[in-house]
Coordinates of C-alpha atoms and ligand atoms in Angstrom, one line a residue:
M1159 CA 23.8 -2.1 7.4
T1160 CA 22.0 -5.3 8.3
K1161 CA 21.6 -7.9 5.5
L1162 CA 18.1 -7.6 4.1
P1163 CA 16.0 -10.7 3.8
E1164 CA 15.3 -12.5 0.5
P1165 CA 11.7 -13.1 -0.6
I1166 CA 10.3 -16.5 0.5
K1167 CA 9.4 -19.1 -2.1
W1168 CA 5.8 -19.9 -1.2
T1169 CA 3.8 -22.9 -2.3
P1170 CA 1.2 -21.0 -4.4
S1171 CA -2.4 -20.9 -3.2
P1172 CA -5.2 -22.0 -5.6
V1173 CA -5.9 -18.3 -6.5
E1174 CA -2.2 -17.9 -7.4
H1175 CA -2.6 -20.8 -9.9
I1176 CA -5.8 -19.2 -11.4
K1177 CA -4.0 -15.9 -11.9
S1178 CA -0.9 -17.6 -13.3
K1179 CA -2.8 -19.5 -16.0
S1180 CA -5.3 -16.6 -16.7
N1181 CA -3.3 -15.0 -19.5
F1182 CA -3.2 -11.6 -17.8
L1183 CA -6.7 -11.9 -16.3
R1184 CA -8.6 -13.2 -19.4
G1185 CA -9.3 -16.7 -18.2
S1186 CA -12.5 -18.0 -19.8
I1187 CA -14.6 -14.9 -19.0
V1188 CA -15.7 -14.5 -22.6
A1189 CA -16.9 -18.1 -22.8
S1190 CA -18.6 -17.8 -19.4
L1191 CA -20.5 -14.7 -20.5
A1192 CA -21.7 -16.5 -23.6
D1193 CA -23.0 -19.6 -21.7
E1194 CA -26.8 -19.2 -21.6
T1195 CA -27.4 -22.4 -19.6
T1196 CA -26.6 -20.8 -16.3
G1197 CA -26.7 -17.4 -14.6
A1198 CA -23.2 -18.0 -13.2
I1199 CA -19.7 -17.9 -14.6
A1200 CA -17.0 -20.7 -14.4
A1201 CA -15.5 -21.1 -10.9
D1202 CA -12.0 -19.8 -11.9
D1203 CA -13.6 -16.8 -13.6
T1204 CA -15.4 -15.8 -10.4
Q1205 CA -11.9 -15.0 -9.1
L1206 CA -10.7 -13.2 -12.2
I1207 CA -13.8 -11.1 -12.8
K1208 CA -13.0 -9.3 -9.5
F1209 CA -10.0 -7.7 -11.2
H1210 CA -12.5 -6.3 -13.8
G1211 CA -14.6 -4.8 -11.0
S1212 CA -17.3 -7.3 -10.4
Y1213 CA -18.3 -10.1 -7.9
Q1214 CA -20.7 -12.9 -8.6
Q1215 CA -23.3 -13.1 -5.8
T1216 CA -26.6 -14.8 -5.0
D1217 CA -29.7 -13.4 -3.4
R1218 CA -29.2 -14.8 0.0
D1219 CA -32.8 -14.1 1.0
L1220 CA -33.8 -16.6 -1.6
D1221 CA -31.0 -19.2 -1.4
A1222 CA -32.8 -21.7 0.9
E1223 CA -36.1 -21.5 -1.0
R1224 CA -34.5 -22.0 -4.4
K1225 CA -32.5 -24.9 -3.1
K1226 CA -35.7 -26.5 -1.9
Q1227 CA -37.2 -26.0 -5.3
K1228 CA -34.1 -27.5 -6.9
L1229 CA -33.4 -24.3 -8.7
E1230 CA -29.9 -22.9 -9.1
P1231 CA -29.3 -19.9 -6.8
L1232 CA -30.4 -16.5 -8.2
Y1233 CA -27.0 -15.4 -9.5
S1234 CA -26.3 -11.8 -10.1
F1235 CA -23.3 -9.5 -10.2
M1236 CA -22.2 -6.6 -8.1
I1237 CA -20.3 -4.0 -10.1
R1238 CA -17.9 -1.5 -8.5
A1239 CA -16.6 1.5 -10.3
R1240 CA -13.1 2.9 -9.5
V1241 CA -13.5 6.5 -8.4
P1242 CA -10.2 8.0 -7.2
A1243 CA -10.9 10.5 -4.4
G1244 CA -14.6 9.9 -5.0
L1245 CA -14.9 12.5 -7.7
A1246 CA -17.8 12.2 -10.2
T1247 CA -19.4 14.7 -12.5
A1248 CA -23.1 15.5 -12.9
D1249 CA -23.1 13.7 -16.3
Q1250 CA -21.6 10.6 -14.7
W1251 CA -24.1 10.7 -11.9
L1252 CA -27.0 10.8 -14.4
V1253 CA -25.7 7.8 -16.3
F1254 CA -25.0 5.8 -13.1
D1255 CA -28.5 6.6 -11.8
R1256 CA -30.0 5.3 -15.1
L1257 CA -27.9 2.2 -15.1
A1258 CA -29.1 1.4 -11.6
D1259 CA -32.7 1.5 -12.8
K1260 CA -32.1 -0.3 -16.1
Y1261 CA -29.8 -3.1 -15.1
A1262 CA -29.4 -3.2 -11.3
N1263 CA -31.7 -3.2 -8.2
G1264 CA -32.7 0.5 -8.7
T1265 CA -30.3 1.8 -6.1
L1266 CA -26.8 3.2 -6.1
K1267 CA -24.5 2.2 -3.2
L1268 CA -21.8 4.6 -2.1
T1269 CA -19.1 2.6 -0.4
T1270 CA -16.7 3.1 2.4
R1271 CA -13.9 3.6 -0.1
Q1272 CA -15.6 6.3 -2.1
A1273 CA -16.8 4.1 -4.9
F1274 CA -20.1 3.3 -6.6
Q1275 CA -21.6 -0.1 -6.5
W1276 CA -24.5 -1.6 -8.5
H1277 CA -26.1 -4.7 -7.1
G1278 CA -28.2 -7.4 -8.8
V1279 CA -27.0 -7.1 -12.4
L1280 CA -27.7 -10.3 -14.3
K1281 CA -25.0 -12.0 -16.4
R1282 CA -26.7 -11.1 -19.6
D1283 CA -26.6 -7.3 -18.7
L1284 CA -23.0 -7.2 -17.3
K1285 CA -21.4 -6.1 -20.5
S1286 CA -24.0 -3.4 -21.2
T1287 CA -23.7 -2.0 -17.7
L1288 CA -19.9 -2.0 -17.8
R1289 CA -20.0 -0.3 -21.3
G1290 CA -22.4 2.3 -19.9
I1291 CA -20.0 3.1 -17.1
N1292 CA -17.0 3.3 -19.4
A1293 CA -19.0 5.6 -21.8
T1294 CA -18.8 8.2 -19.0
L1295 CA -15.0 7.9 -18.9
M1296 CA -15.1 6.1 -15.6
D1297 CA -14.2 2.4 -15.3
T1298 CA -14.2 -0.6 -13.0
I1299 CA -10.7 -1.8 -13.6
A1300 CA -9.0 -2.9 -10.4
A1301 CA -11.9 -1.9 -8.2
C1302 CA -11.6 -5.4 -6.8
G1303 CA -9.0 -8.2 -7.0
D1304 CA -5.3 -8.5 -5.9
V1305 CA -4.4 -5.1 -7.1
N1306 CA -4.3 -1.5 -5.8
R1307 CA -7.9 -0.7 -5.1
N1308 CA -9.7 2.7 -5.3
V1309 CA -7.4 5.4 -4.0
M1310 CA -9.1 7.4 -1.4
A1311 CA -8.6 11.1 -0.6
T1312 CA -10.6 13.8 1.2
S1313 CA -13.0 15.2 -1.4
N1314 CA -14.5 18.2 0.3
E1315 CA -12.6 21.2 -0.9
G1316 CA -14.4 23.3 1.6
L1317 CA -12.3 21.7 4.3
S1318 CA -8.8 22.8 3.2
P1319 CA -7.0 24.5 0.4
L1320 CA -4.9 21.4 0.0
V1321 CA -7.8 19.1 -0.9
S1322 CA -7.8 19.6 -4.7
E1323 CA -4.1 18.9 -5.1
V1324 CA -4.2 15.9 -2.8
A1325 CA -7.2 14.5 -4.7
A1326 CA -5.4 15.1 -8.0
F1327 CA -2.5 13.1 -6.6
A1328 CA -4.8 10.3 -5.7
Q1329 CA -5.8 10.1 -9.4
T1330 CA -2.1 10.0 -10.4
I1331 CA -1.4 7.2 -7.9
S1332 CA -4.4 5.3 -9.2
D1333 CA -3.4 5.7 -12.9
H1334 CA 0.2 4.7 -12.1
L1335 CA -0.7 1.5 -10.3
L1336 CA -3.4 0.3 -12.7
P1337 CA -3.0 -3.1 -14.3
K1338 CA -1.6 -2.7 -17.8
T1339 CA -3.2 -5.8 -19.3
T1340 CA -5.6 -5.0 -22.2
A1341 CA -7.9 -7.9 -21.1
Y1342 CA -10.5 -5.5 -19.7
H1343 CA -10.8 -3.5 -23.0
E1344 CA -11.0 -6.7 -25.1
I1345 CA -13.6 -8.4 -23.0
W1346 CA -15.9 -5.6 -22.1
L1347 CA -15.3 -3.0 -24.8
D1348 CA -14.5 -5.2 -27.8
K1349 CA -11.3 -3.4 -28.4
K1350 CA -9.5 -6.4 -30.0
L1351 CA -6.9 -4.3 -31.9
L1352 CA -5.2 -3.3 -28.7
T1353 CA -3.5 -6.7 -28.3
E1354 CA -2.6 -7.4 -31.9
G1355 CA 1.1 -8.1 -32.0
K1356 CA 1.4 -6.9 -28.4
V1357 CA 2.4 -8.9 -25.4
D1358 CA 1.0 -7.9 -22.0
E1359 CA 3.4 -6.8 -19.3
E1360 CA 2.8 -5.8 -15.7
P1361 CA 6.0 -3.9 -14.7
I1362 CA 4.7 -2.9 -11.3
L1363 CA 2.1 -5.5 -10.3
G1364 CA 3.9 -8.5 -11.9
K1365 CA 2.4 -11.4 -13.9
L1366 CA 0.8 -12.8 -10.7
Y1367 CA -0.4 -9.5 -9.6
L1368 CA -0.2 -8.7 -5.9
P1369 CA -0.6 -11.4 -3.2
R1370 CA -3.8 -9.8 -2.0
K1371 CA -5.8 -6.6 -2.2
F1372 CA -3.8 -3.4 -1.6
K1373 CA -5.4 -0.2 -0.3
I1374 CA -4.1 3.4 -0.4
A1375 CA -5.7 6.5 1.2
L1376 CA -4.7 10.1 1.6
A1377 CA -5.9 12.4 4.3
V1378 CA -5.6 16.1 4.9
P1379 CA -5.3 16.9 8.6
P1380 CA -7.2 17.7 10.8
Y1381 CA -9.7 15.5 8.8
N1382 CA -9.0 11.8 8.8
D1383 CA -12.2 11.1 6.9
T1384 CA -10.6 8.4 4.8
D1385 CA -9.4 6.4 7.8
V1386 CA -5.9 6.6 6.6
F1387 CA -4.5 4.2 9.2
A1388 CA -6.8 1.4 8.1
N1389 CA -5.0 1.2 4.8
D1390 CA -2.0 -0.8 3.5
L1391 CA -0.5 2.5 2.7
G1392 CA -1.6 5.8 4.1
L1393 CA -0.4 9.3 3.1
I1394 CA -0.9 12.2 5.5
A1395 CA -0.7 15.6 3.7
I1396 CA 1.9 17.9 5.2
E1397 CA 1.7 21.6 4.5
E1398 CA 4.0 24.5 4.9
D1399 CA 2.7 28.1 4.6
G1400 CA -0.6 26.8 3.2
K1401 CA 1.1 24.7 0.5
L1402 CA 1.3 20.9 0.2
V1403 CA 5.0 19.9 0.6
G1404 CA 4.9 16.2 1.1
F1405 CA 3.4 13.3 3.0
N1406 CA 3.9 11.3 6.1
V1407 CA 3.9 7.7 5.0
A1408 CA 2.0 5.1 7.1
I1409 CA 2.1 1.4 6.2
G1410 CA 0.4 -1.8 7.4
G1411 CA -3.2 -0.9 8.2
G1412 CA -6.0 -3.3 7.7
M1413 CA -9.3 -4.2 9.4
G1414 CA -10.0 -7.8 8.5
M1415 CA -9.8 -10.8 10.9
T1416 CA -11.3 -14.3 11.1
F1417 CA -13.1 -15.4 14.2
G1418 CA -11.1 -18.2 15.9
N1419 CA -8.0 -17.6 13.9
E1420 CA -5.5 -15.9 16.3
E1421 CA -3.0 -15.3 13.4
T1422 CA -5.4 -12.7 12.0
Y1423 CA -6.1 -9.3 13.4
P1424 CA -7.1 -5.7 12.7
R1425 CA -4.1 -3.4 12.7
L1426 CA -3.4 0.3 12.3
A1427 CA -0.7 1.5 10.0
D1428 CA 2.7 2.6 11.4
V1429 CA 4.0 6.0 10.4
I1430 CA 7.4 5.3 9.0
G1431 CA 8.6 8.8 7.9
Y1432 CA 8.1 11.7 5.6
V1433 CA 8.6 12.1 1.9
A1434 CA 8.6 15.2 -0.3
K1435 CA 5.7 15.2 -2.8
E1436 CA 8.0 15.0 -5.8
Q1437 CA 9.4 11.7 -4.5
A1438 CA 6.2 10.3 -3.1
L1439 CA 5.1 8.3 -6.2
Q1440 CA 8.5 6.4 -6.3
V1441 CA 8.1 5.5 -2.6
I1442 CA 4.5 4.4 -3.1
E1443 CA 5.5 2.2 -6.0
E1444 CA 8.3 0.6 -4.0
V1445 CA 6.0 -0.2 -1.0
V1446 CA 3.7 -1.9 -3.5
K1447 CA 6.7 -3.8 -5.0
V1448 CA 8.0 -4.9 -1.6
Q1449 CA 4.6 -6.3 -0.8
R1450 CA 4.5 -7.9 -4.3
D1451 CA 7.8 -9.7 -3.6
Y1452 CA 7.5 -10.5 0.1
G1453 CA 3.8 -11.0 0.7
N1454 CA 2.5 -14.4 1.6
R1455 CA 1.2 -16.2 -1.6
E1456 CA 0.4 -19.4 0.2
N1457 CA -2.2 -18.5 2.8
R1458 CA -4.5 -15.7 1.7
K1459 CA -5.6 -15.1 5.3
L1460 CA -2.1 -13.9 6.0
S1461 CA -1.2 -12.2 2.8
R1462 CA -2.1 -8.5 3.4
L1463 CA 0.8 -6.1 3.9
K1464 CA 0.1 -5.9 7.6
Y1465 CA 1.2 -9.5 8.0
T1466 CA 4.2 -9.0 5.8
L1467 CA 5.2 -6.1 7.9
D1468 CA 4.9 -8.0 11.2
R1469 CA 6.8 -10.9 9.8
L1470 CA 9.6 -8.7 8.5
T1471 CA 9.3 -6.1 11.2
T1472 CA 8.6 -2.4 10.4
P1473 CA 12.2 -1.2 10.4
V1474 CA 13.2 -4.0 7.9
F1475 CA 10.2 -3.2 5.6
K1476 CA 11.1 0.4 5.7
E1477 CA 14.8 -0.3 4.9
L1478 CA 13.7 -2.5 2.0
V1479 CA 11.7 0.4 0.6
E1480 CA 14.5 2.9 1.1
T1481 CA 17.2 0.7 -0.4
R1482 CA 15.2 -0.3 -3.4
S1483 CA 13.9 3.2 -4.2
G1484 CA 17.1 5.0 -3.3
I1485 CA 15.0 7.4 -1.2
Q1486 CA 15.6 7.9 2.5
L1487 CA 12.5 8.9 4.3
E1488 CA 12.9 11.8 6.7
A1489 CA 11.5 11.8 10.2
A1490 CA 7.7 12.1 10.2
R1491 CA 6.5 15.7 10.4
P1492 CA 4.0 16.8 13.1
Y1493 CA 0.3 16.5 12.2
K1494 CA -2.9 16.4 14.1
F1495 CA -6.1 14.6 13.3
E1496 CA -9.3 15.7 15.0
Q1497 CA -12.0 13.4 13.5
N1498 CA -12.5 10.6 11.1
G1499 CA -16.3 11.1 10.3
D1500 CA -17.7 13.3 7.6
V1501 CA -18.3 17.1 7.9
F1502 CA -21.9 18.0 7.1
G1503 CA -23.4 21.2 5.9
W1504 CA -22.1 24.1 3.8
R1505 CA -18.4 24.9 3.5
K1506 CA -16.7 27.4 1.2
S1507 CA -13.5 26.6 -0.7
V1508 CA -10.6 29.0 -1.3
R1509 CA -11.9 29.3 -4.8
N1510 CA -15.2 30.7 -3.6
K1511 CA -17.2 27.6 -4.5
W1512 CA -19.6 26.0 -2.1
F1513 CA -19.5 22.4 -0.9
L1514 CA -22.4 20.7 0.9
G1515 CA -21.8 17.6 3.0
L1516 CA -24.8 15.4 2.7
F1517 CA -25.9 12.5 4.9
V1518 CA -26.7 9.3 3.0
E1519 CA -27.7 6.6 5.4
H1520 CA -25.1 3.8 4.8
G1521 CA -24.5 5.1 1.3
R1522 CA -27.7 3.7 -0.2
V1523 CA -29.1 6.1 -2.7
R1524 CA -32.8 5.4 -3.2
D1525 CA -36.2 6.9 -2.8
A1526 CA -37.9 5.8 0.4
G1527 CA -41.4 7.1 1.2
N1528 CA -41.3 10.9 1.4
Y1529 CA -37.5 10.9 1.5
K1530 CA -36.7 10.9 -2.2
L1531 CA -32.9 11.1 -2.2
K1532 CA -32.4 9.4 -5.5
S1533 CA -34.8 11.8 -7.3
A1534 CA -33.3 14.8 -5.6
L1535 CA -29.8 14.0 -6.7
R1536 CA -31.0 13.1 -10.2
D1537 CA -32.6 16.6 -10.5
L1538 CA -29.5 18.3 -9.2
A1539 CA -27.4 16.4 -11.8
R1540 CA -29.8 17.3 -14.6
I1541 CA -29.4 21.0 -14.0
K1542 CA -25.7 20.6 -13.4
V1543 CA -25.4 22.9 -10.5
C1544 CA -22.9 20.7 -8.7
D1545 CA -20.5 17.8 -9.0
F1546 CA -20.7 14.7 -6.8
R1547 CA -18.0 13.7 -4.4
L1548 CA -18.2 10.5 -2.5
T1549 CA -16.8 10.4 1.0
G1550 CA -15.0 7.6 2.8
N1551 CA -17.9 7.2 5.2
Q1552 CA -20.5 6.3 2.6
G1553 CA -21.6 10.0 2.4
L1554 CA -21.7 12.5 -0.4
V1555 CA -20.5 16.1 -0.9
L1556 CA -22.2 18.2 -3.5
G1557 CA -19.4 20.3 -4.9
Q1558 CA -18.4 23.4 -6.9
I1559 CA -21.6 25.2 -6.2
E1560 CA -21.8 28.9 -7.1
E1561 CA -23.0 31.3 -4.4
G1562 CA -26.0 32.1 -6.5
D1563 CA -27.1 28.4 -6.8
K1564 CA -27.0 27.6 -3.0
L1565 CA -30.7 28.4 -2.5
L1566 CA -31.7 26.4 -5.6
V1567 CA -29.8 23.4 -4.3
E1568 CA -31.6 23.7 -0.9
K1569 CA -34.9 24.1 -2.6
I1570 CA -34.5 20.9 -4.6
L1571 CA -33.4 19.0 -1.6
H1572 CA -36.4 20.3 0.3
K1573 CA -38.8 19.4 -2.5
Y1574 CA -37.8 15.8 -2.2
G1575 CA -37.8 15.7 1.6
V1576 CA -34.0 15.7 1.9
D1577 CA -33.7 18.7 4.2
Q1578 CA -30.3 19.5 5.7
E1579 CA -32.1 21.1 8.6
V1580 CA -33.5 17.8 9.6
Q1581 CA -31.9 17.2 13.0
L1582 CA -30.0 14.0 12.8
S1583 CA -28.8 12.5 16.0
G1584 CA -25.0 12.5 16.5
I1585 CA -25.0 8.7 16.5
R1586 CA -27.0 8.3 13.2
K1587 CA -25.0 10.8 11.1
N1588 CA -21.7 9.2 12.1
A1589 CA -22.9 5.6 11.7
I1590 CA -21.4 3.2 9.1
A1591 CA -22.9 -0.2 8.2
C1592 CA -21.5 -2.5 5.6
V1593 CA -23.7 -4.0 2.9
A1594 CA -23.9 -7.5 4.5
L1595 CA -27.2 -9.3 3.7
N1596 CA -28.8 -9.9 1.2
T1597 CA -25.9 -9.7 -1.3
C1598 CA -22.7 -10.3 0.6
S1599 CA -21.7 -13.9 0.5
L1600 CA -19.6 -13.6 3.6
A1601 CA -22.2 -12.0 5.9
F1602 CA -23.1 -13.9 9.1
A1603 CA -25.6 -11.1 10.2
E1604 CA -27.4 -8.1 9.0
A1605 CA -25.8 -4.6 8.9
E1606 CA -27.0 -2.0 6.4
R1607 CA -30.6 -3.3 6.7
Y1608 CA -30.6 -3.4 10.5
L1609 CA -28.5 -0.5 11.9
P1610 CA -31.0 2.2 11.1
T1611 CA -33.6 0.4 13.2
L1612 CA -31.1 -0.3 16.0
N1613 CA -30.1 3.4 15.9
T1614 CA -33.7 4.5 16.5
K1615 CA -33.7 2.4 19.7
I1616 CA -30.3 3.8 20.8
E1617 CA -31.6 7.3 20.0
A1618 CA -34.3 6.8 22.6
I1619 CA -31.7 6.0 25.2
L1620 CA -29.6 9.0 24.1
A1621 CA -32.6 11.3 24.3
E1622 CA -33.2 10.4 27.9
L1623 CA -29.6 11.1 28.7
D1624 CA -29.6 14.4 26.8
L1625 CA -26.9 13.0 24.5
T1626 CA -28.9 13.2 21.2
H1627 CA -26.5 15.6 19.6
D1628 CA -23.2 14.2 20.8
D1629 CA -21.2 12.7 18.0
I1630 CA -20.6 9.1 18.7
L1631 CA -19.1 6.7 16.2
I1632 CA -21.0 3.5 15.8
R1633 CA -20.0 1.0 13.1
M1634 CA -21.6 -2.3 12.3
T1635 CA -20.6 -5.1 10.0
G1636 CA -22.1 -8.5 9.2
C1637 CA -18.8 -10.3 9.7
P1638 CA -15.3 -9.6 10.9
N1639 CA -13.8 -8.7 7.5
G1640 CA -14.2 -5.1 8.5
C1641 CA -15.8 -3.4 5.5
G1642 CA -17.4 -0.7 7.6
R1643 CA -14.1 -0.4 9.6
P1644 CA -15.9 -1.5 12.8
F1645 CA -12.7 -1.8 14.8
L1646 CA -12.4 2.0 14.5
G1647 CA -15.8 2.6 16.0
E1648 CA -16.2 4.0 19.5
I1649 CA -19.0 1.4 19.4
G1650 CA -18.3 -1.5 17.1
L1651 CA -20.8 -4.3 16.4
V1652 CA -19.5 -7.2 14.4
G1653 CA -21.9 -9.9 13.3
R1654 CA -21.4 -13.5 14.7
S1655 CA -24.6 -15.1 13.5
L1656 CA -28.1 -13.9 12.5
G1657 CA -29.1 -11.4 15.2
R1658 CA -26.0 -11.8 17.3
Y1659 CA -23.0 -9.4 17.5
N1660 CA -19.7 -8.9 19.3
L1661 CA -19.6 -5.5 21.0
Y1662 CA -16.3 -3.6 20.7
L1663 CA -15.6 -0.4 22.6
G1664 CA -13.1 2.4 22.9
A1665 CA -11.7 3.4 19.5
G1666 CA -10.4 7.0 19.3
F1667 CA -12.6 9.7 17.6
A1668 CA -9.9 10.4 14.9
G1669 CA -9.1 6.9 13.8
E1670 CA -5.9 6.6 15.7
R1671 CA -6.8 3.9 18.3
L1672 CA -8.5 0.5 17.7
N1673 CA -11.3 -0.6 19.9
T1674 CA -11.3 -3.6 22.2
L1675 CA -13.7 -6.6 22.4
Y1676 CA -16.1 -6.0 25.3
K1677 CA -18.9 -8.7 25.1
E1678 CA -19.6 -11.5 22.7
M1679 CA -22.7 -12.9 21.0
L1680 CA -25.1 -10.2 22.1
D1681 CA -28.7 -10.1 20.8
E1682 CA -30.6 -6.8 20.5
P1683 CA -32.0 -6.6 24.0
A1684 CA -28.5 -7.3 25.4
I1685 CA -26.9 -4.7 23.1
L1686 CA -29.4 -2.1 24.2
E1687 CA -29.0 -3.0 27.9
E1688 CA -25.2 -2.8 27.7
L1689 CA -25.3 0.5 25.8
S1690 CA -27.9 2.0 28.2
T1691 CA -25.6 1.3 31.1
L1692 CA -22.5 2.6 29.4
L1693 CA -24.1 5.7 28.0
S1694 CA -25.6 6.5 31.4
L1695 CA -22.2 6.3 33.0
Y1696 CA -20.8 8.5 30.2
A1697 CA -23.5 11.1 30.7
E1698 CA -22.8 11.2 34.4
E1699 CA -19.1 10.9 34.6
R1700 CA -17.5 12.2 31.5
E1701 CA -15.0 15.1 31.6
A1702 CA -15.6 18.2 29.6
G1703 CA -15.3 17.5 25.9
E1704 CA -14.4 13.9 26.5
R1705 CA -15.4 11.5 23.7
F1706 CA -17.3 8.3 24.4
G1707 CA -14.4 6.1 23.1
D1708 CA -11.9 7.9 25.4
F1709 CA -14.3 7.7 28.3
V1710 CA -14.7 3.9 28.3
V1711 CA -10.9 3.6 28.2
R1712 CA -10.3 6.1 31.0
A1713 CA -13.0 4.6 33.1
G1714 CA -11.3 1.2 32.8
I1715 CA -14.4 -0.4 31.1
V1716 CA -12.0 -1.6 28.3
A1717 CA -8.3 -1.7 28.1
P1718 CA -6.8 0.6 25.4
S1719 CA -6.0 -1.2 22.1
Q1720 CA -3.4 -0.6 19.5
A1721 CA -2.7 3.1 18.7
V1722 CA -0.8 4.6 15.8
V1723 CA 3.0 4.5 16.3
S1724 CA 5.8 6.4 14.6
Y1725 CA 9.1 4.8 13.5
Ligands
LIG2057 FE1 -15.0 -5.2 1.8 C1 -14.9 -8.5 1.0 C2 -18.1 -4.9 0.5 C3 -14.7 -1.9 2.1 C4 -12.4 -5.7 4.0 N1 -16.2 -6.5 0.8 C5 -16.0 -7.8 0.5 C6 -17.1 -8.3 -0.4 C7 -16.6 -8.1 -1.8 C8 -17.5 -9.8 -0.1 C9 -16.9 -10.9 -0.9 O1 -15.6 -10.9 -1.0 O2 -17.6 -11.7 -1.5 C10 -18.3 -7.4 0.0 C11 -19.3 -7.2 -1.1 C12 -20.7 -6.9 -0.4 C13 -21.7 -6.4 -1.4 O3 -22.7 -7.1 -1.6 O4 -21.5 -5.3 -1.8 C14 -17.5 -6.2 0.5 N2 -16.1 -3.7 1.3 C15 -17.4 -3.7 0.8 C16 -18.1 -2.4 0.8 C17 -19.0 -2.2 -0.4 C18 -18.7 -2.1 2.1 C19 -19.7 -0.9 2.2 O5 -20.8 -1.2 2.6 O6 -19.3 0.2 1.8 C20 -16.8 -1.5 0.7 C21 -16.3 -1.3 -0.8 C22 -15.1 -0.5 -0.8 C23 -14.6 -0.1 -2.2 O7 -15.3 0.7 -2.8 O8 -13.6 -0.6 -2.7 C24 -15.8 -2.4 1.4 N3 -13.7 -4.0 2.8 C25 -13.9 -2.6 2.9 C26 -13.0 -2.1 3.9 C27 -12.9 -0.7 4.3 C28 -11.8 0.1 3.7 O9 -11.2 -0.4 2.8 O10 -11.6 1.2 4.1 C29 -12.4 -3.2 4.5 C30 -11.4 -3.1 5.7 C31 -10.1 -2.6 5.3 C32 -9.2 -3.7 4.9 O11 -9.2 -4.0 3.7 O12 -8.5 -4.3 5.7 C33 -12.8 -4.4 3.7 N4 -13.8 -6.8 2.3 C34 -12.8 -6.8 3.3 C35 -12.3 -8.1 3.5 C36 -11.2 -8.5 4.5 C37 -9.9 -8.4 3.9 C38 -8.8 -8.9 4.8 O13 -7.7 -8.4 4.7 O14 -9.1 -9.8 5.6 C39 -13.1 -8.9 2.6 C40 -12.9 -10.4 2.4 C41 -11.7 -10.8 1.7 O15 -11.0 -10.0 1.0 O16 -11.4 -12.0 1.7 C42 -14.0 -8.1 1.9
LIG2058 FE1 -19.7 -8.6 3.8 FE2 -18.4 -8.9 6.0 FE3 -17.7 -7.0 4.3 FE4 -20.0 -6.8 5.7 S1 -17.9 -6.8 6.6 S2 -19.7 -6.4 3.5 S3 -20.6 -8.9 5.8 S4 -17.5 -9.2 3.9

């Protein structure tokens, strides 16, 4: 056996210092909340509050004007709930809908990791909003920060008999890896008694928590709708005779990169082996602990597991996990993914309940003109005919519907103009756009507010080529951090500056091959011109059943990029 490496002693980054002196994530958040002289919180607390599920933001549309008027920026907070496997009840939906109106900007945002977000909450309303969420027995702990984030899993039980067990396991993982500090309950829920005479401990995450965010997703083949290979740790459900027996384990995925920094890159996870379901939690915990001990704590740009993996090499990382857990992974079992987008329309589960996959453009739940999605979903929640399952593609599945209620569901959707019969183009229903402006502090360009308009223009091109109903994956983000997983788009548009995007092409349709940079700094006319040429070629020269992403690679328009590998 080779000698395994020792962890490196890093010079701690500023964020490591903040965590270290925070007394298990308390910092001065209580004092910050009480300070009425500003809408902001103290600088160190802006790092710590992420662990509690919130980000301080400004309204970027107003930043310049307020600066001119010598006003402080319009500070507000984004709140993110932790929703393992994206499962929410009708009662939770109703409360969340009300919180959006009462304290936030009137919309609910369904994220690319199956979570809820509220934007625009003022400091004075933070506590009430968090308490409102907690009153529904959902919380926001570890939805952000250097911890294990929301655990994703396929939520549409109409897709496979394995889905409910896999989703329940996602909840188990989420609970197991949660921070143990009682800071959250003290600060937001006033539960002081919890800490009396008790010292906080973090047996898994450690006193300094993880070096960086950590993400886990589970997928049930043939559906890769959680983009399992974009995660630090991916688990692919393996079945035998219709029963879940275990998981293939994939490590080292991540989308984020920084323009101009060659050391950073998007990366797909490597499949390192198979583990039986009874031993899976132990292996998961050990992967987290290896990253905790070996991850870079000096340079946050290089601290995700993917960089730890490439520094140590995959075989060494795997050996560390096996040696420390005492569990040998078996050879990865065969599996096949067919798609990573959502499945729309009605599906029946093995328990004879119906599930309706619903399109929600970029996850924004609101009423717009005659399309009153927010009202429709509120009505459905009121009469409790379904539960609400968020997908990993900013979509929604209405779940557990009785046969006799199907018509009623359709009638309510129709009443509010949310008809499922509406013929969405293949490009629109598969499109993902991150939040970007006006709330994201890191955005260089628009995404959610712009992609719908751009798609309308692309739809005109597609219509001429008779490609309207071809499924094509387009993904846009306002910067290269990758929140909409743009490097897994057959067409990826990544914001460089206002109105300018890098165009990436050629990802696989099932999330198993990254795309490749094709052209830089394109404005809208240039994007449309490029896509018009490429889509025309595709319409003329594609082979039967060939996907757009595969075509551009086969035709030599772009070189193939990294694909999933097995060790
Ligand atoms: Fe993200 C940071 C929004 C999924 C990679 N992400 C942010 C912040 C919090 C900006 C910030 O740090 O100030 C964005 C808040 C915008 C806003 O106003 O809401 C933000 N990320 C989102 C969401 C809401 C996008 C969406 O439109 O759905 C997604 C929330 C997920 C959730 O519920 O937890 C979201 N972010 C992702 C994903 C996709 C995924 O996880 O499958 C990624 C790529 C995968 C990955 O992590 O590698 C992603 N977000 C990032 C990064 C880059 C991390 C990196 O390793 O380089 C940042 C920046 C950072 O961490 O420094 C970031
Ligand atoms: Fe913000 Fe960039 Fe993430 Fe979009 S990809 S939400 S612009 S950090």
